[in-house]
Short mmCIF file of N, CA and C and ligand atoms in Angstrom, two decimals:
data_model
loop_
_atom_site.label_atom_id
_atom_site.label_comp_id
_atom_site.label_asym_id
_atom_site.label_seq_id
_atom_site.Cartn_x
_atom_site.Cartn_y
_atom_site.Cartn_z
N MET A 129 1.00 -0.86 0.03
CA MET A 129 0.15 -0.25 0.14
C MET A 129 0.91 1.21 -0.19
N ARG A 130 0.38 2.10 -0.83
CA ARG A 130 1.29 3.57 -0.61
C ARG A 130 0.41 5.02 0.09
N VAL A 131 1.61 4.80 0.94
CA VAL A 131 1.35 6.24 2.06
C VAL A 131 0.78 7.50 1.25
N ALA A 132 -0.02 8.06 1.39
CA ALA A 132 -0.66 9.60 0.88
C ALA A 132 0.52 10.44 1.09
N ARG A 133 0.82 11.34 -0.26
CA ARG A 133 1.99 11.73 -0.04
C ARG A 133 1.92 13.46 0.45
N ALA A 134 0.51 13.43 1.01
CA ALA A 134 0.41 14.75 1.95
C ALA A 134 0.89 13.80 3.47
N ILE A 135 0.49 12.99 3.80
CA ILE A 135 0.86 12.17 4.92
C ILE A 135 2.51 12.20 4.99
N ILE A 136 2.73 11.49 4.30
CA ILE A 136 4.62 11.53 4.03
C ILE A 136 5.13 13.08 4.40
N GLY A 137 4.73 13.98 3.77
CA GLY A 137 4.96 15.33 3.72
C GLY A 137 5.13 16.45 4.98
N LEU A 138 3.84 15.53 5.72
CA LEU A 138 3.68 16.42 7.43
C LEU A 138 4.53 15.66 8.21
N THR A 139 4.42 14.44 7.97
CA THR A 139 5.14 13.04 8.74
C THR A 139 6.64 14.11 8.90
N GLU A 140 7.12 13.58 7.34
CA GLU A 140 8.90 14.23 7.87
C GLU A 140 8.90 15.82 8.29
N ALA A 141 8.06 16.92 8.02
CA ALA A 141 8.22 17.87 8.86
C ALA A 141 8.22 17.86 10.15
N PHE A 142 7.16 16.94 10.73
CA PHE A 142 7.50 16.90 12.30
C PHE A 142 8.71 16.23 12.89
N GLU A 143 8.71 15.32 11.75
CA GLU A 143 10.37 14.57 12.47
C GLU A 143 11.30 15.44 12.18
N ARG A 144 11.23 16.72 11.60
CA ARG A 144 12.24 17.77 11.84
C ARG A 144 12.78 18.70 13.21
N LEU A 145 11.58 18.41 14.12
CA LEU A 145 11.30 19.48 14.76
C LEU A 145 11.71 18.72 16.37
N PRO A 146 12.64 19.45 17.09
CA PRO A 146 13.24 18.42 18.07
C PRO A 146 12.34 18.32 19.30
N GLY A 147 13.17 16.77 19.69
CA GLY A 147 12.24 15.88 20.23
C GLY A 147 11.46 15.09 19.76
N ILE A 148 10.84 14.86 18.24
CA ILE A 148 9.89 14.37 18.00
C ILE A 148 10.47 13.12 17.02
N GLY A 149 10.57 11.96 17.32
CA GLY A 149 10.92 11.01 16.68
C GLY A 149 9.98 10.41 15.50
N PRO A 150 10.59 9.26 14.50
CA PRO A 150 9.50 9.09 13.77
C PRO A 150 8.27 8.59 14.12
N LYS A 151 7.85 8.03 15.33
CA LYS A 151 6.94 7.40 15.79
C LYS A 151 5.77 8.35 15.99
N SER A 152 6.58 9.60 16.82
CA SER A 152 5.41 10.33 17.23
C SER A 152 5.05 11.30 15.98
N ALA A 153 5.94 11.51 15.07
CA ALA A 153 5.80 12.47 13.70
C ALA A 153 4.47 11.70 13.60
N GLN A 154 4.34 10.42 13.28
CA GLN A 154 3.68 9.62 12.55
C GLN A 154 2.01 10.12 13.45
N ARG A 155 2.13 9.65 14.97
CA ARG A 155 0.90 9.20 15.34
C ARG A 155 0.77 10.86 15.18
N LEU A 156 1.67 12.40 15.40
CA LEU A 156 0.51 13.65 15.17
C LEU A 156 -0.09 13.57 13.60
N THR A 157 0.56 13.26 13.26
CA THR A 157 -0.30 13.40 11.56
C THR A 157 -1.37 12.74 11.12
N TYR A 158 -1.48 11.70 11.86
CA TYR A 158 -2.57 10.53 12.30
C TYR A 158 -3.98 11.62 12.62
N TYR A 159 -3.19 12.23 13.94
CA TYR A 159 -4.17 12.94 14.56
C TYR A 159 -4.75 14.02 14.25
N LEU A 160 -4.35 14.60 13.30
CA LEU A 160 -4.50 15.59 12.73
C LEU A 160 -5.59 15.59 11.63
N LEU A 161 -5.62 13.91 11.34
CA LEU A 161 -6.66 13.95 10.04
C LEU A 161 -7.83 13.77 10.67
N HIS A 162 -8.14 13.98 12.38
CA HIS A 162 -9.17 13.47 12.94
C HIS A 162 -9.85 14.71 13.16
N VAL A 163 -9.09 15.95 13.24
CA VAL A 163 -9.23 17.64 13.31
C VAL A 163 -9.74 18.25 12.38
N PRO A 164 -10.80 18.97 13.03
CA PRO A 164 -11.94 19.26 11.75
C PRO A 164 -11.36 20.31 10.90
N GLN A 165 -11.70 20.81 9.69
CA GLN A 165 -10.63 21.59 8.95
C GLN A 165 -10.49 23.39 9.16
N PRO A 166 -11.70 23.55 9.90
CA PRO A 166 -11.42 25.34 10.15
C PRO A 166 -10.11 25.03 11.29
N GLU A 167 -10.48 24.18 12.11
CA GLU A 167 -9.33 24.23 13.04
C GLU A 167 -7.79 23.85 12.87
N LEU A 168 -7.91 23.11 11.41
CA LEU A 168 -6.33 22.87 10.76
C LEU A 168 -5.67 24.15 9.65
N ASP A 169 -6.97 25.03 9.40
CA ASP A 169 -6.98 26.25 8.65
C ASP A 169 -6.08 26.71 10.05
N LYS A 170 -6.71 27.52 11.29
CA LYS A 170 -6.08 28.05 12.39
C LYS A 170 -4.79 27.83 12.80
N LEU A 171 -4.65 26.59 12.75
CA LEU A 171 -2.85 26.07 13.15
C LEU A 171 -2.26 26.46 11.81
N ALA A 172 -2.76 26.22 10.73
CA ALA A 172 -1.84 26.53 9.34
C ALA A 172 -1.05 28.12 9.43
N ILE A 173 -2.30 28.68 10.18
CA ILE A 173 -2.22 30.40 9.74
C ILE A 173 -1.59 30.88 10.96
N ALA A 174 -1.69 30.34 12.05
CA ALA A 174 -0.52 30.47 12.85
C ALA A 174 0.99 29.93 12.85
N ILE A 175 0.95 28.94 12.28
CA ILE A 175 2.67 28.62 12.13
C ILE A 175 3.15 29.55 11.29
N SER A 176 2.46 30.17 9.96
CA SER A 176 2.70 30.85 9.08
C SER A 176 3.09 32.05 9.67
N GLU A 177 2.13 32.51 10.54
CA GLU A 177 2.40 33.89 10.83
C GLU A 177 3.84 34.24 12.21
N LEU A 178 3.82 33.36 12.63
CA LEU A 178 4.67 33.04 13.84
C LEU A 178 5.95 33.88 13.70
N LYS A 179 6.49 34.15 12.25
CA LYS A 179 7.84 34.65 12.34
C LYS A 179 7.35 36.16 11.52
N LYS A 180 6.46 36.36 11.11
CA LYS A 180 5.90 37.56 10.72
C LYS A 180 5.39 38.56 11.40
N ASN A 181 4.97 38.07 12.45
CA ASN A 181 4.53 39.10 13.48
C ASN A 181 5.23 39.30 15.05
N THR A 182 6.40 38.73 15.27
CA THR A 182 7.31 38.65 15.87
C THR A 182 8.72 39.49 15.63
N LYS A 183 9.09 40.17 16.54
CA LYS A 183 10.47 40.67 15.85
C LYS A 183 11.36 40.27 17.33
N GLN A 184 12.73 40.43 16.85
CA GLN A 184 13.88 40.02 17.81
C GLN A 184 14.84 41.30 18.17
N CYS A 185 14.45 41.81 19.40
CA CYS A 185 14.86 42.75 19.84
C CYS A 185 16.87 43.29 19.42
N GLN A 186 16.41 44.18 19.37
CA GLN A 186 18.31 44.40 18.87
C GLN A 186 18.70 45.09 19.93
N ILE A 187 18.16 45.22 21.22
CA ILE A 187 19.13 45.45 22.31
C ILE A 187 19.09 44.05 23.57
N CYS A 188 18.27 43.65 23.38
CA CYS A 188 18.54 42.05 24.50
C CYS A 188 18.59 40.94 23.61
N GLN A 189 17.69 41.05 21.82
CA GLN A 189 17.57 39.77 21.53
C GLN A 189 16.88 38.93 21.70
N ASN A 190 15.54 38.91 22.89
CA ASN A 190 14.50 38.51 22.95
C ASN A 190 13.73 39.06 21.88
N ILE A 191 12.40 37.84 21.87
CA ILE A 191 11.81 37.59 20.52
C ILE A 191 10.12 38.46 21.68
N SER A 192 9.84 39.35 20.74
CA SER A 192 8.95 39.97 21.27
C SER A 192 7.98 40.68 19.78
N GLU A 193 6.81 41.13 20.28
CA GLU A 193 6.15 42.05 19.04
C GLU A 193 6.59 43.16 18.84
N ALA A 194 7.25 43.88 19.60
CA ALA A 194 8.07 45.44 19.21
C ALA A 194 9.37 45.01 19.32
N ASP A 195 10.29 46.23 18.50
CA ASP A 195 11.61 46.13 18.83
C ASP A 195 11.89 48.30 19.15
N PRO A 196 12.62 48.51 19.96
CA PRO A 196 13.18 47.28 21.31
C PRO A 196 11.57 46.65 22.31
N CYS A 197 11.82 45.94 22.81
CA CYS A 197 10.93 44.75 23.19
C CYS A 197 10.93 45.36 24.82
N ASP A 198 9.47 45.20 25.24
CA ASP A 198 8.66 45.57 26.55
C ASP A 198 9.77 45.77 27.76
N ILE A 199 10.77 44.83 28.02
CA ILE A 199 11.50 45.30 29.16
C ILE A 199 12.47 45.79 28.66
N CYS A 200 13.33 46.24 27.55
CA CYS A 200 13.98 47.04 27.12
C CYS A 200 13.57 48.67 27.07
N GLY A 201 12.29 48.46 27.09
CA GLY A 201 11.82 50.02 26.64
C GLY A 201 10.76 50.52 28.02
N ASP A 202 11.04 50.02 29.11
CA ASP A 202 10.64 49.97 30.39
C ASP A 202 11.20 50.69 31.00
N GLN A 203 10.66 51.88 31.30
CA GLN A 203 11.86 53.03 32.35
C GLN A 203 11.87 52.74 33.90
N ASP A 204 11.24 51.79 34.26
CA ASP A 204 11.34 51.45 35.38
C ASP A 204 12.30 49.76 35.46
N ARG A 205 12.72 49.13 34.29
CA ARG A 205 13.84 48.54 34.27
C ARG A 205 15.02 49.19 34.60
N ASP A 206 15.99 48.09 35.65
CA ASP A 206 17.38 48.23 36.04
C ASP A 206 18.25 48.27 34.70
N LYS A 207 18.73 49.37 33.80
CA LYS A 207 19.67 48.88 32.94
C LYS A 207 20.73 48.52 33.07
N THR A 208 21.45 48.81 34.46
CA THR A 208 22.42 48.55 34.46
C THR A 208 23.09 46.98 35.19
N ILE A 209 22.08 45.83 34.79
CA ILE A 209 21.94 44.77 35.26
C ILE A 209 21.64 44.00 34.36
N ILE A 210 22.83 43.48 33.45
CA ILE A 210 22.12 42.27 32.28
C ILE A 210 21.79 40.83 32.93
N CYS A 211 20.94 40.34 32.62
CA CYS A 211 21.08 38.94 33.08
C CYS A 211 21.23 37.93 31.68
N VAL A 212 21.96 37.01 32.04
CA VAL A 212 22.50 36.73 30.38
C VAL A 212 21.83 35.17 30.71
N VAL A 213 20.73 34.70 29.50
CA VAL A 213 20.06 33.60 29.46
C VAL A 213 20.41 32.89 28.28
N GLU A 214 19.89 32.02 28.13
CA GLU A 214 20.26 30.57 26.95
C GLU A 214 19.23 31.19 25.81
N GLN A 215 18.27 31.06 26.34
CA GLN A 215 16.97 31.26 25.39
C GLN A 215 15.68 32.01 25.40
N PRO A 216 14.78 32.83 24.56
CA PRO A 216 14.32 33.62 24.92
C PRO A 216 12.92 33.31 26.21
N LEU A 217 12.62 31.42 26.29
CA LEU A 217 11.97 30.80 27.18
C LEU A 217 12.65 31.15 28.34
N ASN A 218 13.91 31.22 28.56
CA ASN A 218 14.53 31.45 29.85
C ASN A 218 13.97 32.55 30.57
N VAL A 219 13.95 33.53 29.68
CA VAL A 219 13.10 35.71 29.99
C VAL A 219 11.86 35.18 30.60
N ASN A 220 11.05 34.07 29.88
CA ASN A 220 9.89 34.00 30.17
C ASN A 220 10.04 33.25 32.01
N ALA A 221 10.55 32.32 32.03
CA ALA A 221 10.73 31.54 32.89
C ALA A 221 11.15 32.79 34.15
N MET A 222 12.34 33.79 34.10
CA MET A 222 12.66 34.59 35.04
C MET A 222 11.10 35.11 35.14
N GLU A 223 10.56 36.03 34.26
CA GLU A 223 9.96 37.02 34.51
C GLU A 223 8.83 36.32 35.75
N ARG A 224 8.60 35.08 35.40
CA ARG A 224 7.25 34.28 36.46
C ARG A 224 7.84 35.10 37.45
N GLY A 225 9.19 34.88 37.86
CA GLY A 225 9.67 34.62 39.15
C GLY A 225 8.75 35.95 40.00
N GLY A 226 8.73 36.92 38.68
CA GLY A 226 8.99 38.13 39.26
C GLY A 226 9.70 39.13 40.55
N GLN A 227 10.61 38.83 40.46
CA GLN A 227 11.89 39.61 41.37
C GLN A 227 13.05 39.77 40.92
N TYR A 228 13.05 39.56 39.72
CA TYR A 228 14.08 40.55 39.01
C TYR A 228 13.59 41.59 38.32
N SER A 229 14.10 42.63 38.06
CA SER A 229 13.84 44.35 37.53
C SER A 229 14.95 44.48 37.38
N GLY A 230 15.98 44.20 36.73
CA GLY A 230 17.09 44.36 35.44
C GLY A 230 16.71 44.09 34.36
N VAL A 231 17.64 44.26 33.22
CA VAL A 231 17.02 43.52 32.30
C VAL A 231 18.05 42.33 31.62
N TYR A 232 17.64 41.88 30.20
CA TYR A 232 17.85 40.85 29.98
C TYR A 232 18.91 40.59 28.81
N HIS A 233 19.73 39.72 28.18
CA HIS A 233 20.30 39.60 27.29
C HIS A 233 20.38 38.08 26.64
N VAL A 234 19.54 37.55 25.76
CA VAL A 234 19.37 36.25 25.26
C VAL A 234 20.54 35.88 24.12
N LEU A 235 21.35 35.10 24.40
CA LEU A 235 22.67 34.52 23.94
C LEU A 235 22.20 33.91 22.56
N HIS A 236 20.88 32.99 22.38
CA HIS A 236 20.37 32.08 21.39
C HIS A 236 21.06 30.93 21.41
N GLY A 237 21.16 30.40 22.38
CA GLY A 237 22.34 29.14 22.93
C GLY A 237 23.52 29.06 23.67
N VAL A 238 24.19 28.25 23.75
CA VAL A 238 25.53 27.69 24.11
C VAL A 238 26.83 27.38 23.40
N ILE A 239 27.66 27.97 23.86
CA ILE A 239 28.94 27.54 23.36
C ILE A 239 28.75 25.76 22.99
N ASP A 240 28.92 25.16 22.07
CA ASP A 240 29.05 23.37 22.43
C ASP A 240 29.88 23.11 21.08
N PRO A 241 30.47 22.43 21.45
CA PRO A 241 32.18 22.45 20.32
C PRO A 241 31.53 21.31 19.40
N LEU A 242 30.96 20.03 20.26
CA LEU A 242 30.56 18.84 19.22
C LEU A 242 29.41 19.58 18.41
N HIS A 243 28.92 20.34 18.68
CA HIS A 243 27.67 20.53 17.35
C HIS A 243 28.17 21.98 17.20
N ASN A 244 29.53 22.15 16.99
CA ASN A 244 29.79 23.34 16.06
C ASN A 244 29.05 24.39 16.36
N ILE A 245 29.34 24.79 17.45
CA ILE A 245 28.64 25.92 17.68
C ILE A 245 29.83 26.47 18.87
N GLY A 246 30.30 27.57 17.97
CA GLY A 246 31.17 28.53 18.86
C GLY A 246 30.58 30.01 19.36
N PRO A 247 31.42 30.75 19.84
CA PRO A 247 31.25 32.13 19.75
C PRO A 247 30.56 33.29 18.88
N ASP A 248 30.74 32.82 17.99
CA ASP A 248 30.43 34.24 16.88
C ASP A 248 28.68 32.81 16.17
N GLU A 249 28.42 32.17 16.84
CA GLU A 249 27.16 31.59 16.81
C GLU A 249 26.00 32.22 17.10
N LEU A 250 26.36 33.40 18.60
CA LEU A 250 25.66 33.52 19.51
C LEU A 250 25.99 35.19 19.25
N TYR A 251 25.08 35.27 19.99
CA TYR A 251 24.94 36.92 20.36
C TYR A 251 25.95 37.19 21.41
N ILE A 252 27.31 37.12 21.53
CA ILE A 252 28.12 37.63 22.47
C ILE A 252 28.65 38.71 21.91
N LYS A 253 28.93 38.83 20.98
CA LYS A 253 29.34 40.39 20.06
C LYS A 253 28.17 41.76 21.00
N LYS A 254 27.34 41.23 20.42
CA LYS A 254 25.89 42.17 20.81
C LYS A 254 26.07 42.04 22.21
N LEU A 255 26.51 41.22 23.22
CA LEU A 255 26.36 41.61 24.82
C LEU A 255 27.61 42.38 24.77
N LEU A 256 28.77 41.98 24.40
CA LEU A 256 29.86 42.53 24.28
C LEU A 256 30.00 44.54 24.31
N GLU A 257 28.91 44.51 23.01
CA GLU A 257 28.67 46.04 22.19
C GLU A 257 27.50 46.82 23.67
N ARG A 258 26.68 45.84 23.99
CA ARG A 258 26.04 46.62 25.20
C ARG A 258 26.95 47.17 26.67
N VAL A 259 27.50 46.29 26.88
CA VAL A 259 28.17 46.60 28.31
C VAL A 259 29.10 47.90 28.27
N SER A 260 28.98 48.82 28.93
CA SER A 260 29.50 49.40 28.96
C SER A 260 29.90 49.95 30.65
N ASN A 261 30.50 51.51 30.73
CA ASN A 261 30.96 51.91 32.31
C ASN A 261 29.48 51.95 33.22
N THR A 262 28.75 52.49 32.51
CA THR A 262 27.42 51.98 33.71
C THR A 262 26.80 50.87 33.95
N THR A 263 27.38 49.86 33.07
CA THR A 263 26.75 48.74 33.97
C THR A 263 27.77 48.42 34.77
N LYS A 264 26.39 47.68 36.11
CA LYS A 264 26.76 47.16 37.32
C LYS A 264 27.40 46.08 37.56
N GLU A 265 26.41 45.11 36.96
CA GLU A 265 26.29 43.86 37.19
C GLU A 265 25.65 43.16 36.01
N ILE A 266 26.29 42.04 35.72
CA ILE A 266 25.98 41.17 34.83
C ILE A 266 25.95 39.47 35.15
N ILE A 267 24.82 39.01 35.29
CA ILE A 267 23.97 37.62 35.77
C ILE A 267 24.11 36.74 35.04
N PHE A 268 24.92 35.88 35.16
CA PHE A 268 25.19 34.67 34.35
C PHE A 268 23.66 33.53 34.69
N ALA A 269 22.61 33.31 34.00
CA ALA A 269 21.46 32.57 34.04
C ALA A 269 21.40 31.57 33.02
N LEU A 270 22.82 30.58 32.94
CA LEU A 270 22.77 29.63 32.29
C LEU A 270 22.68 28.25 32.60
N ASN A 271 22.04 27.30 32.29
CA ASN A 271 22.04 26.07 32.43
C ASN A 271 23.10 25.32 33.12
N PRO A 272 23.39 25.15 34.70
CA PRO A 272 24.28 23.83 34.97
C PRO A 272 25.00 22.85 34.37
N ASN A 273 25.41 22.76 33.11
CA ASN A 273 25.75 21.65 31.99
C ASN A 273 26.82 22.12 31.93
N MET A 274 27.90 21.40 30.84
CA MET A 274 29.33 21.35 30.50
C MET A 274 28.69 22.31 29.69
N GLU A 275 28.11 22.64 28.72
CA GLU A 275 27.85 23.64 27.85
C GLU A 275 27.74 25.36 28.46
N GLY A 276 26.83 25.27 29.23
CA GLY A 276 26.46 26.27 30.34
C GLY A 276 27.59 26.92 31.05
N GLU A 277 28.39 26.15 31.21
CA GLU A 277 30.00 26.40 32.10
C GLU A 277 30.65 26.34 31.38
N ALA A 278 31.35 26.14 29.99
CA ALA A 278 32.37 26.42 28.96
C ALA A 278 31.24 27.95 28.66
N THR A 279 30.25 28.31 28.42
CA THR A 279 29.82 29.53 28.08
C THR A 279 29.97 30.67 29.01
N CYS A 280 29.80 30.41 30.23
CA CYS A 280 30.31 31.21 31.23
C CYS A 280 31.81 31.71 31.35
N LEU A 281 32.38 31.10 31.07
CA LEU A 281 34.07 30.83 31.39
C LEU A 281 34.63 31.71 30.16
N TYR A 282 34.22 31.61 28.94
CA TYR A 282 34.28 31.97 28.13
C TYR A 282 33.98 33.86 28.00
N LEU A 283 32.69 33.88 28.64
CA LEU A 283 32.28 35.04 28.45
C LEU A 283 32.91 36.40 29.52
N LYS A 284 33.28 35.10 30.98
CA LYS A 284 33.94 35.77 32.14
C LYS A 284 34.94 36.19 31.42
N ARG A 285 35.64 36.18 30.53
CA ARG A 285 37.15 36.33 29.85
C ARG A 285 37.06 37.49 29.01
N GLN A 286 35.72 37.36 28.51
CA GLN A 286 35.28 38.64 27.31
C GLN A 286 35.25 39.67 28.34
N ILE A 287 34.28 39.29 29.12
CA ILE A 287 33.94 40.79 30.16
C ILE A 287 34.74 41.22 31.20
N GLY A 288 35.78 40.27 31.22
CA GLY A 288 36.67 40.44 32.67
C GLY A 288 37.42 41.91 32.36
N ASN A 289 37.82 42.47 31.10
CA ASN A 289 38.44 43.60 30.89
C ASN A 289 37.47 44.85 31.55
N PHE A 290 36.44 45.00 31.64
CA PHE A 290 35.63 46.14 32.19
C PHE A 290 34.86 46.50 33.43
N LYS A 291 35.98 45.29 34.12
CA LYS A 291 35.73 45.40 35.63
C LYS A 291 34.27 45.27 36.42
N ILE A 292 33.57 44.86 35.88
CA ILE A 292 32.03 44.71 36.19
C ILE A 292 32.05 43.48 37.10
N LYS A 293 30.73 43.71 38.07
CA LYS A 293 30.55 42.19 38.97
C LYS A 293 30.04 41.17 38.28
N ILE A 294 30.55 40.36 38.38
CA ILE A 294 29.94 39.13 37.22
C ILE A 294 29.53 38.29 38.38
N THR A 295 27.75 37.94 38.81
CA THR A 295 27.38 36.67 39.52
C THR A 295 26.75 35.51 38.03
N ARG A 296 26.34 34.84 39.31
CA ARG A 296 26.04 33.34 38.78
C ARG A 296 24.80 32.64 39.11
N LEU A 297 24.02 32.68 38.78
CA LEU A 297 22.33 31.96 39.36
C LEU A 297 23.21 30.55 40.51
N ALA A 298 23.19 30.32 41.68
CA ALA A 298 23.44 29.41 42.09
C ALA A 298 22.54 28.65 43.32
N ALA A 299 22.41 28.51 44.16
CA ALA A 299 21.17 28.04 44.77
C ALA A 299 20.15 27.73 44.92
N GLY A 300 19.65 26.45 44.66
CA GLY A 300 18.08 26.15 44.12
C GLY A 300 18.10 25.52 42.91
N LEU A 301 19.00 26.03 42.40
CA LEU A 301 19.05 24.84 40.90
C LEU A 301 19.74 23.20 40.91
N PRO A 302 19.29 22.39 40.77
CA PRO A 302 20.45 21.22 40.71
C PRO A 302 20.87 21.31 39.50
N VAL A 303 22.14 20.35 39.47
CA VAL A 303 23.02 20.23 38.42
C VAL A 303 22.13 19.13 37.44
N GLY A 304 22.29 19.41 36.23
CA GLY A 304 21.82 19.34 35.19
C GLY A 304 20.05 20.06 35.06
N ALA A 305 19.85 20.35 35.46
CA ALA A 305 18.36 20.96 35.54
C ALA A 305 18.45 21.87 34.79
N ASP A 306 16.89 22.27 34.15
CA ASP A 306 16.63 23.14 32.78
C ASP A 306 15.59 23.98 33.23
N ILE A 307 16.45 25.74 33.37
CA ILE A 307 15.95 26.87 33.74
C ILE A 307 14.70 27.03 33.31
N GLU A 308 14.35 26.05 32.08
CA GLU A 308 12.91 26.24 31.45
C GLU A 308 11.86 25.50 32.42
N TYR A 309 12.46 24.78 33.06
CA TYR A 309 11.14 23.89 33.97
C TYR A 309 11.53 24.16 35.38
N ALA A 310 12.16 24.68 35.51
CA ALA A 310 12.20 25.03 37.58
C ALA A 310 11.09 25.96 37.87
N ASP A 311 10.64 26.09 38.97
CA ASP A 311 9.46 26.46 39.07
C ASP A 311 9.41 27.95 39.50
N GLU A 312 8.56 28.95 39.97
CA GLU A 312 9.04 30.35 40.28
C GLU A 312 10.16 30.23 41.55
N MET A 313 9.44 29.68 42.52
CA MET A 313 10.43 29.36 43.79
C MET A 313 11.89 29.21 43.59
N THR A 314 11.89 27.98 42.81
CA THR A 314 13.31 27.67 42.43
C THR A 314 14.11 28.69 41.99
N LEU A 315 13.70 29.10 41.04
CA LEU A 315 14.38 30.54 40.36
C LEU A 315 14.62 31.55 41.13
N ASN A 316 13.17 31.58 42.14
CA ASN A 316 13.53 33.24 43.14
C ASN A 316 14.94 32.81 43.75
N ARG A 317 14.91 31.59 44.22
CA ARG A 317 16.40 31.15 45.42
C ARG A 317 17.37 31.17 44.43
N ALA A 318 17.49 30.81 43.74
CA ALA A 318 18.55 30.53 43.01
C ALA A 318 18.88 32.26 42.13
N MET A 319 18.40 33.48 42.07
CA MET A 319 18.26 34.78 41.77
C MET A 319 18.96 35.14 43.47
N GLU A 320 18.70 34.99 44.23
CA GLU A 320 18.78 35.28 46.02
C GLU A 320 20.51 34.61 45.98
N GLY A 321 20.66 33.38 45.44
CA GLY A 321 21.63 33.05 46.10
C GLY A 321 23.00 32.94 45.18
N ARG A 322 22.99 33.78 44.39
CA ARG A 322 24.04 33.88 43.12
C ARG A 322 25.06 34.88 44.14
N ARG A 323 26.52 34.38 43.57
CA ARG A 323 27.22 35.05 44.02
C ARG A 323 28.47 34.76 42.73
N ASP A 324 29.39 35.70 43.44
CA ASP A 324 30.73 35.77 42.31
C ASP A 324 31.23 34.77 42.09
N TYR A 325 31.17 34.62 40.59
CA TYR A 325 31.69 34.38 39.67
C TYR A 325 33.05 34.51 38.87
ZN1 LIG B 113 14.90 44.06 24.44
#
């Protein structure tokens, strides 16, 4: 029996997404066959407008509806403290904690030699451009794994020349944890317990 081309096409598209294997891709595709057409149209529009209706903030590199984003444009946020995170999702997580009043810098990844991701593939230059003599503190809020560690070391070496206080999230986050999945309490504690790095 020949499988319909539309099914093969969508299954292959799902398979390219992170965390989706061939089995899950198939299951999702066949599931969608049972969804009413108007719902499918809505999904298709949402996907096609995802990038059209979002912007990357040219200051912090977070994804937002406006450039500069709401956080960078907010007069009440302390621009002298920059919290460096790996992904836009991490900003959402930190904001849910509700305690941090500085600004962010999203690297869009971490240094990962095994996958050929070096400093030039990340928004590290943009971070260094932002750092000035008005910057008081830079907080490394990267995941406590090997790649996060390597990235912190690299950043510290680059920023070291500026004589700025560098801190790192510490207590609260277990080794190997993902900031994206940490609850508010854990993140707040980690923020309180940050120390010189
Ligand atoms: Zn921004």
